[in-house]
Amino acid sequence: METQTVAGIASPLTDIIGLRASGIFPKDKEPSIPTLRNWTKLRRIPHHRVGHFVYYDVAEVAAHIRTKLKVPARG
């Protein structure tokens, strides 16, 4: 499934399993599927609903995590 972005470039959407396996999370430290579902429910990561299905744009999620979900360093 593909969607058009504002710039007109097609970007593939993936499901929750594809998001987890996409490589945007550190190896062997990927969040679990229940964690990703919880983040989706709380609207912490961007997602797209098509009917009752939920899809993710990997580039959009990666950019969001890099900019919005950083935890400040202690000290």
PDB file of N, CA and C in Angstrom:
ATOM      1  N   MET A   1       0.841  -1.173   0.000  1.00  0.00           N
ATOM      2  CA  MET A   1       0.000   0.000   0.000  1.00  0.00           C
ATOM      3  C   MET A   1       0.885   1.234   0.000  1.00  0.00           C
ATOM      4  N   GLU A   2       0.541   2.223  -0.791  1.00  0.00           N
ATOM      5  CA  GLU A   2       1.345   3.432  -0.879  1.00  0.00           C
ATOM      6  C   GLU A   2       0.469   4.654  -0.673  1.00  0.00           C
ATOM      7  N   THR A   3       1.078   5.707  -0.189  1.00  0.00           N
ATOM      8  CA  THR A   3       0.378   6.967   0.014  1.00  0.00           C
ATOM      9  C   THR A   3       1.212   8.084  -0.592  1.00  0.00           C
ATOM     10  N   GLN A   4       0.601   9.171  -0.951  1.00  0.00           N
ATOM     11  CA  GLN A   4       1.305  10.317  -1.508  1.00  0.00           C
ATOM     12  C   GLN A   4       1.599  11.317  -0.389  1.00  0.00           C
ATOM     13  N   THR A   5       2.818  11.762  -0.306  1.00  0.00           N
ATOM     14  CA  THR A   5       3.178  12.792   0.650  1.00  0.00           C
ATOM     15  C   THR A   5       2.968  14.157   0.011  1.00  0.00           C
ATOM     16  N   VAL A   6       3.180  15.212   0.762  1.00  0.00           N
ATOM     17  CA  VAL A   6       2.981  16.563   0.255  1.00  0.00           C
ATOM     18  C   VAL A   6       3.904  16.855  -0.915  1.00  0.00           C
ATOM     19  N   ALA A   7       5.129  16.351  -0.874  1.00  0.00           N
ATOM     20  CA  ALA A   7       6.084  16.605  -1.940  1.00  0.00           C
ATOM     21  C   ALA A   7       5.788  15.787  -3.189  1.00  0.00           C
ATOM     22  N   GLY A   8       4.831  14.845  -3.097  1.00  0.00           N
ATOM     23  CA  GLY A   8       4.471  14.039  -4.254  1.00  0.00           C
ATOM     24  C   GLY A   8       5.277  12.765  -4.385  1.00  0.00           C
ATOM     25  N   ILE A   9       6.071  12.445  -3.378  1.00  0.00           N
ATOM     26  CA  ILE A   9       6.888  11.238  -3.409  1.00  0.00           C
ATOM     27  C   ILE A   9       6.115  10.120  -2.712  1.00  0.00           C
ATOM     28  N   ALA A  10       6.008   8.980  -3.364  1.00  0.00           N
ATOM     29  CA  ALA A  10       5.297   7.846  -2.776  1.00  0.00           C
ATOM     30  C   ALA A  10       6.127   7.247  -1.647  1.00  0.00           C
ATOM     31  N   SER A  11       5.458   6.886  -0.579  1.00  0.00           N
ATOM     32  CA  SER A  11       6.135   6.332   0.575  1.00  0.00           C
ATOM     33  C   SER A  11       5.351   5.106   1.033  1.00  0.00           C
ATOM     34  N   PRO A  12       5.998   3.939   1.121  1.00  0.00           N
ATOM     35  CA  PRO A  12       5.264   2.724   1.484  1.00  0.00           C
ATOM     36  C   PRO A  12       4.872   2.716   2.959  1.00  0.00           C
ATOM     37  N   LEU A  13       3.725   2.169   3.222  1.00  0.00           N
ATOM     38  CA  LEU A  13       3.263   2.004   4.592  1.00  0.00           C
ATOM     39  C   LEU A  13       3.465   0.552   4.993  1.00  0.00           C
ATOM     40  N   THR A  14       3.664   0.320   6.271  1.00  0.00           N
ATOM     41  CA  THR A  14       3.877  -1.027   6.769  1.00  0.00           C
ATOM     42  C   THR A  14       3.020  -1.260   8.002  1.00  0.00           C
ATOM     43  N   ASP A  15       2.856  -2.516   8.362  1.00  0.00           N
ATOM     44  CA  ASP A  15       2.092  -2.842   9.556  1.00  0.00           C
ATOM     45  C   ASP A  15       3.018  -2.828  10.772  1.00  0.00           C
ATOM     46  N   ILE A  16       2.490  -3.236  11.911  1.00  0.00           N
ATOM     47  CA  ILE A  16       3.247  -3.142  13.160  1.00  0.00           C
ATOM     48  C   ILE A  16       4.446  -4.099  13.174  1.00  0.00           C
ATOM     49  N   ILE A  17       4.315  -5.257  12.540  1.00  0.00           N
ATOM     50  CA  ILE A  17       5.429  -6.210  12.490  1.00  0.00           C
ATOM     51  C   ILE A  17       6.537  -5.672  11.586  1.00  0.00           C
ATOM     52  N   GLY A  18       6.148  -5.059  10.478  1.00  0.00           N
ATOM     53  CA  GLY A  18       7.129  -4.456   9.585  1.00  0.00           C
ATOM     54  C   GLY A  18       7.821  -3.272  10.217  1.00  0.00           C
ATOM     55  N   LEU A  19       7.090  -2.503  11.022  1.00  0.00           N
ATOM     56  CA  LEU A  19       7.692  -1.372  11.731  1.00  0.00           C
ATOM     57  C   LEU A  19       8.753  -1.861  12.706  1.00  0.00           C
ATOM     58  N   ARG A  20       8.428  -2.916  13.424  1.00  0.00           N
ATOM     59  CA  ARG A  20       9.359  -3.463  14.407  1.00  0.00           C
ATOM     60  C   ARG A  20      10.615  -4.013  13.730  1.00  0.00           C
ATOM     61  N   ALA A  21      10.467  -4.600  12.552  1.00  0.00           N
ATOM     62  CA  ALA A  21      11.588  -5.214  11.835  1.00  0.00           C
ATOM     63  C   ALA A  21      12.265  -4.262  10.850  1.00  0.00           C
ATOM     64  N   SER A  22      11.866  -3.003  10.818  1.00  0.00           N
ATOM     65  CA  SER A  22      12.356  -2.068   9.798  1.00  0.00           C
ATOM     66  C   SER A  22      13.797  -1.615  10.020  1.00  0.00           C
ATOM     67  N   GLY A  23      14.322  -1.766  11.216  1.00  0.00           N
ATOM     68  CA  GLY A  23      15.697  -1.368  11.475  1.00  0.00           C
ATOM     69  C   GLY A  23      15.847   0.028  12.051  1.00  0.00           C
ATOM     70  N   ILE A  24      14.754   0.693  12.389  1.00  0.00           N
ATOM     71  CA  ILE A  24      14.878   2.030  12.973  1.00  0.00           C
ATOM     72  C   ILE A  24      15.156   1.971  14.472  1.00  0.00           C
ATOM     73  N   PHE A  25      14.958   0.803  15.067  1.00  0.00           N
ATOM     74  CA  PHE A  25      15.248   0.625  16.485  1.00  0.00           C
ATOM     75  C   PHE A  25      16.567  -0.132  16.616  1.00  0.00           C
ATOM     76  N   PRO A  26      17.302   0.050  17.729  1.00  0.00           N
ATOM     77  CA  PRO A  26      18.570  -0.670  17.908  1.00  0.00           C
ATOM     78  C   PRO A  26      18.359  -2.186  17.873  1.00  0.00           C
ATOM     79  N   LYS A  27      19.341  -2.891  17.326  1.00  0.00           N
ATOM     80  CA  LYS A  27      19.250  -4.349  17.206  1.00  0.00           C
ATOM     81  C   LYS A  27      19.108  -4.980  18.584  1.00  0.00           C
ATOM     82  N   ASP A  28      18.201  -5.928  18.697  1.00  0.00           N
ATOM     83  CA  ASP A  28      17.878  -6.658  19.931  1.00  0.00           C
ATOM     84  C   ASP A  28      17.278  -5.762  21.008  1.00  0.00           C
ATOM     85  N   LYS A  29      16.877  -4.547  20.664  1.00  0.00           N
ATOM     86  CA  LYS A  29      16.225  -3.651  21.624  1.00  0.00           C
ATOM     87  C   LYS A  29      14.956  -3.055  21.027  1.00  0.00           C
ATOM     88  N   GLU A  30      14.363  -3.783  20.059  1.00  0.00           N
ATOM     89  CA  GLU A  30      13.127  -3.311  19.449  1.00  0.00           C
ATOM     90  C   GLU A  30      12.018  -3.346  20.491  1.00  0.00           C
ATOM     91  N   PRO A  31      11.127  -2.354  20.476  1.00  0.00           N
ATOM     92  CA  PRO A  31       9.994  -2.405  21.398  1.00  0.00           C
ATOM     93  C   PRO A  31       9.075  -3.570  21.036  1.00  0.00           C
ATOM     94  N   SER A  32       8.406  -4.106  22.044  1.00  0.00           N
ATOM     95  CA  SER A  32       7.501  -5.224  21.791  1.00  0.00           C
ATOM     96  C   SER A  32       6.253  -4.729  21.052  1.00  0.00           C
ATOM     97  N   ILE A  33       5.517  -5.666  20.495  1.00  0.00           N
ATOM     98  CA  ILE A  33       4.293  -5.311  19.779  1.00  0.00           C
ATOM     99  C   ILE A  33       3.281  -4.661  20.724  1.00  0.00           C
ATOM    100  N   PRO A  34       3.077  -5.172  21.956  1.00  0.00           N
ATOM    101  CA  PRO A  34       2.166  -4.457  22.868  1.00  0.00           C
ATOM    102  C   PRO A  34       2.624  -3.027  23.179  1.00  0.00           C
ATOM    103  N   THR A  35       3.934  -2.808  23.265  1.00  0.00           N
ATOM    104  CA  THR A  35       4.440  -1.454  23.504  1.00  0.00           C
ATOM    105  C   THR A  35       4.125  -0.549  22.323  1.00  0.00           C
ATOM    106  N   LEU A  36       4.350  -1.040  21.098  1.00  0.00           N
ATOM    107  CA  LEU A  36       4.033  -0.234  19.916  1.00  0.00           C
ATOM    108  C   LEU A  36       2.532   0.048  19.827  1.00  0.00           C
ATOM    109  N   ARG A  37       1.707  -0.933  20.178  1.00  0.00           N
ATOM    110  CA  ARG A  37       0.251  -0.705  20.174  1.00  0.00           C
ATOM    111  C   ARG A  37      -0.136   0.349  21.210  1.00  0.00           C
ATOM    112  N   ASN A  38       0.522   0.305  22.376  1.00  0.00           N
ATOM    113  CA  ASN A  38       0.247   1.298  23.412  1.00  0.00           C
ATOM    114  C   ASN A  38       0.670   2.688  22.951  1.00  0.00           C
ATOM    115  N   TRP A  39       1.847   2.815  22.328  1.00  0.00           N
ATOM    116  CA  TRP A  39       2.310   4.103  21.810  1.00  0.00           C
ATOM    117  C   TRP A  39       1.341   4.629  20.761  1.00  0.00           C
ATOM    118  N   THR A  40       0.797   3.727  19.941  1.00  0.00           N
ATOM    119  CA  THR A  40      -0.166   4.129  18.915  1.00  0.00           C
ATOM    120  C   THR A  40      -1.445   4.636  19.577  1.00  0.00           C
ATOM    121  N   LYS A  41      -1.911   3.899  20.566  1.00  0.00           N
ATOM    122  CA  LYS A  41      -3.137   4.276  21.280  1.00  0.00           C
ATOM    123  C   LYS A  41      -2.982   5.635  21.963  1.00  0.00           C
ATOM    124  N   LEU A  42      -1.809   5.881  22.538  1.00  0.00           N
ATOM    125  CA  LEU A  42      -1.547   7.146  23.225  1.00  0.00           C
ATOM    126  C   LEU A  42      -1.106   8.253  22.265  1.00  0.00           C
ATOM    127  N   ARG A  43      -1.033   7.925  20.960  1.00  0.00           N
ATOM    128  CA  ARG A  43      -0.630   8.854  19.905  1.00  0.00           C
ATOM    129  C   ARG A  43       0.793   9.381  20.107  1.00  0.00           C
ATOM    130  N   ARG A  44       1.678   8.516  20.567  1.00  0.00           N
ATOM    131  CA  ARG A  44       3.083   8.895  20.738  1.00  0.00           C
ATOM    132  C   ARG A  44       3.883   8.702  19.465  1.00  0.00           C
ATOM    133  N   ILE A  45       3.406   7.852  18.566  1.00  0.00           N
ATOM    134  CA  ILE A  45       4.064   7.678  17.272  1.00  0.00           C
ATOM    135  C   ILE A  45       3.026   7.916  16.176  1.00  0.00           C
ATOM    136  N   PRO A  46       3.458   8.490  15.050  1.00  0.00           N
ATOM    137  CA  PRO A  46       2.511   8.751  13.957  1.00  0.00           C
ATOM    138  C   PRO A  46       2.048   7.459  13.299  1.00  0.00           C
ATOM    139  N   HIS A  47       0.779   7.408  12.969  1.00  0.00           N
ATOM    140  CA  HIS A  47       0.207   6.234  12.326  1.00  0.00           C
ATOM    141  C   HIS A  47      -0.924   6.661  11.405  1.00  0.00           C
ATOM    142  N   HIS A  48      -1.342   5.750  10.545  1.00  0.00           N
ATOM    143  CA  HIS A  48      -2.422   6.008   9.597  1.00  0.00           C
ATOM    144  C   HIS A  48      -3.441   4.890   9.734  1.00  0.00           C
ATOM    145  N   ARG A  49      -4.701   5.252   9.882  1.00  0.00           N
ATOM    146  CA  ARG A  49      -5.766   4.257   9.965  1.00  0.00           C
ATOM    147  C   ARG A  49      -6.472   4.161   8.624  1.00  0.00           C
ATOM    148  N   VAL A  50      -6.631   2.935   8.161  1.00  0.00           N
ATOM    149  CA  VAL A  50      -7.383   2.657   6.951  1.00  0.00           C
ATOM    150  C   VAL A  50      -8.444   1.641   7.372  1.00  0.00           C
ATOM    151  N   GLY A  51      -9.652   2.132   7.575  1.00  0.00           N
ATOM    152  CA  GLY A  51     -10.681   1.278   8.146  1.00  0.00           C
ATOM    153  C   GLY A  51     -10.299   0.966   9.582  1.00  0.00           C
ATOM    154  N   HIS A  52     -10.229  -0.309   9.905  1.00  0.00           N
ATOM    155  CA  HIS A  52      -9.789  -0.674  11.254  1.00  0.00           C
ATOM    156  C   HIS A  52      -8.336  -1.131  11.274  1.00  0.00           C
ATOM    157  N   PHE A  53      -7.667  -1.051  10.121  1.00  0.00           N
ATOM    158  CA  PHE A  53      -6.246  -1.401  10.044  1.00  0.00           C
ATOM    159  C   PHE A  53      -5.385  -0.190  10.386  1.00  0.00           C
ATOM    160  N   VAL A  54      -4.220  -0.440  10.977  1.00  0.00           N
ATOM    161  CA  VAL A  54      -3.286   0.624  11.331  1.00  0.00           C
ATOM    162  C   VAL A  54      -1.985   0.380  10.584  1.00  0.00           C
ATOM    163  N   TYR A  55      -1.504   1.422   9.903  1.00  0.00           N
ATOM    164  CA  TYR A  55      -0.263   1.339   9.148  1.00  0.00           C
ATOM    165  C   TYR A  55       0.673   2.459   9.585  1.00  0.00           C
ATOM    166  N   TYR A  56       1.966   2.238   9.361  1.00  0.00           N
ATOM    167  CA  TYR A  56       2.987   3.191   9.765  1.00  0.00           C
ATOM    168  C   TYR A  56       3.873   3.527   8.579  1.00  0.00           C
ATOM    169  N   ASP A  57       4.290   4.777   8.498  1.00  0.00           N
ATOM    170  CA  ASP A  57       5.298   5.205   7.530  1.00  0.00           C
ATOM    171  C   ASP A  57       6.621   5.183   8.284  1.00  0.00           C
ATOM    172  N   VAL A  58       7.523   4.298   7.898  1.00  0.00           N
ATOM    173  CA  VAL A  58       8.770   4.081   8.641  1.00  0.00           C
ATOM    174  C   VAL A  58       9.588   5.366   8.731  1.00  0.00           C
ATOM    175  N   ALA A  59       9.699   6.110   7.631  1.00  0.00           N
ATOM    176  CA  ALA A  59      10.481   7.351   7.645  1.00  0.00           C
ATOM    177  C   ALA A  59       9.852   8.374   8.590  1.00  0.00           C
ATOM    178  N   GLU A  60       8.540   8.446   8.607  1.00  0.00           N
ATOM    179  CA  GLU A  60       7.835   9.389   9.475  1.00  0.00           C
ATOM    180  C   GLU A  60       8.036   9.026  10.948  1.00  0.00           C
ATOM    181  N   VAL A  61       7.943   7.732  11.266  1.00  0.00           N
ATOM    182  CA  VAL A  61       8.145   7.287  12.651  1.00  0.00           C
ATOM    183  C   VAL A  61       9.591   7.527  13.080  1.00  0.00           C
ATOM    184  N   ALA A  62      10.548   7.236  12.209  1.00  0.00           N
ATOM    185  CA  ALA A  62      11.964   7.437  12.549  1.00  0.00           C
ATOM    186  C   ALA A  62      12.255   8.912  12.807  1.00  0.00           C
ATOM    187  N   ALA A  63      11.731   9.794  11.971  1.00  0.00           N
ATOM    188  CA  ALA A  63      11.945  11.230  12.174  1.00  0.00           C
ATOM    189  C   ALA A  63      11.285  11.699  13.462  1.00  0.00           C
ATOM    190  N   HIS A  64      10.111  11.189  13.754  1.00  0.00           N
ATOM    191  CA  HIS A  64       9.405  11.572  14.975  1.00  0.00           C
ATOM    192  C   HIS A  64      10.172  11.125  16.222  1.00  0.00           C
ATOM    193  N   ILE A  65      10.693   9.900  16.181  1.00  0.00           N
ATOM    194  CA  ILE A  65      11.448   9.388  17.329  1.00  0.00           C
ATOM    195  C   ILE A  65      12.716  10.206  17.541  1.00  0.00           C
ATOM    196  N   ARG A  66      13.409  10.553  16.457  1.00  0.00           N
ATOM    197  CA  ARG A  66      14.644  11.340  16.579  1.00  0.00           C
ATOM    198  C   ARG A  66      14.396  12.728  17.136  1.00  0.00           C
ATOM    199  N   THR A  67      13.262  13.339  16.822  1.00  0.00           N
ATOM    200  CA  THR A  67      13.032  14.724  17.231  1.00  0.00           C
ATOM    201  C   THR A  67      12.175  14.875  18.480  1.00  0.00           C
ATOM    202  N   LYS A  68      11.172  14.038  18.638  1.00  0.00           N
ATOM    203  CA  LYS A  68      10.195  14.250  19.709  1.00  0.00           C
ATOM    204  C   LYS A  68      10.353  13.343  20.916  1.00  0.00           C
ATOM    205  N   LEU A  69      10.894  12.143  20.751  1.00  0.00           N
ATOM    206  CA  LEU A  69      10.900  11.183  21.850  1.00  0.00           C
ATOM    207  C   LEU A  69      12.244  11.054  22.538  1.00  0.00           C
ATOM    208  N   LYS A  70      13.103  12.024  22.369  1.00  0.00           N
ATOM    209  CA  LYS A  70      14.399  11.960  23.050  1.00  0.00           C
ATOM    210  C   LYS A  70      14.206  12.200  24.535  1.00  0.00           C
ATOM    211  N   VAL A  71      14.929  11.441  25.309  1.00  0.00           N
ATOM    212  CA  VAL A  71      14.916  11.604  26.767  1.00  0.00           C
ATOM    213  C   VAL A  71      16.136  12.444  27.134  1.00  0.00           C
ATOM    214  N   PRO A  72      15.945  13.554  27.863  1.00  0.00           N
ATOM    215  CA  PRO A  72      17.108  14.386  28.208  1.00  0.00           C
ATOM    216  C   PRO A  72      18.088  13.644  29.108  1.00  0.00           C
ATOM    217  N   ALA A  73      19.359  13.948  28.959  1.00  0.00           N
ATOM    218  CA  ALA A  73      20.396  13.300  29.763  1.00  0.00           C
ATOM    219  C   ALA A  73      20.305  13.748  31.213  1.00  0.00           C
ATOM    220  N   ARG A  74      20.692  12.858  32.092  1.00  0.00           N
ATOM    221  CA  ARG A  74      20.707  13.211  33.520  1.00  0.00           C
ATOM    222  C   ARG A  74      21.916  14.050  33.832  1.00  0.00           C
ATOM    223  N   GLY A  75      21.762  14.890  34.854  1.00  0.00           N
ATOM    224  CA  GLY A  75      22.953  15.612  35.287  1.00  0.00           C
ATOM    225  C   GLY A  75      22.873  17.021  35.161  1.00  0.00           C
TER     226      GLY A  75
END
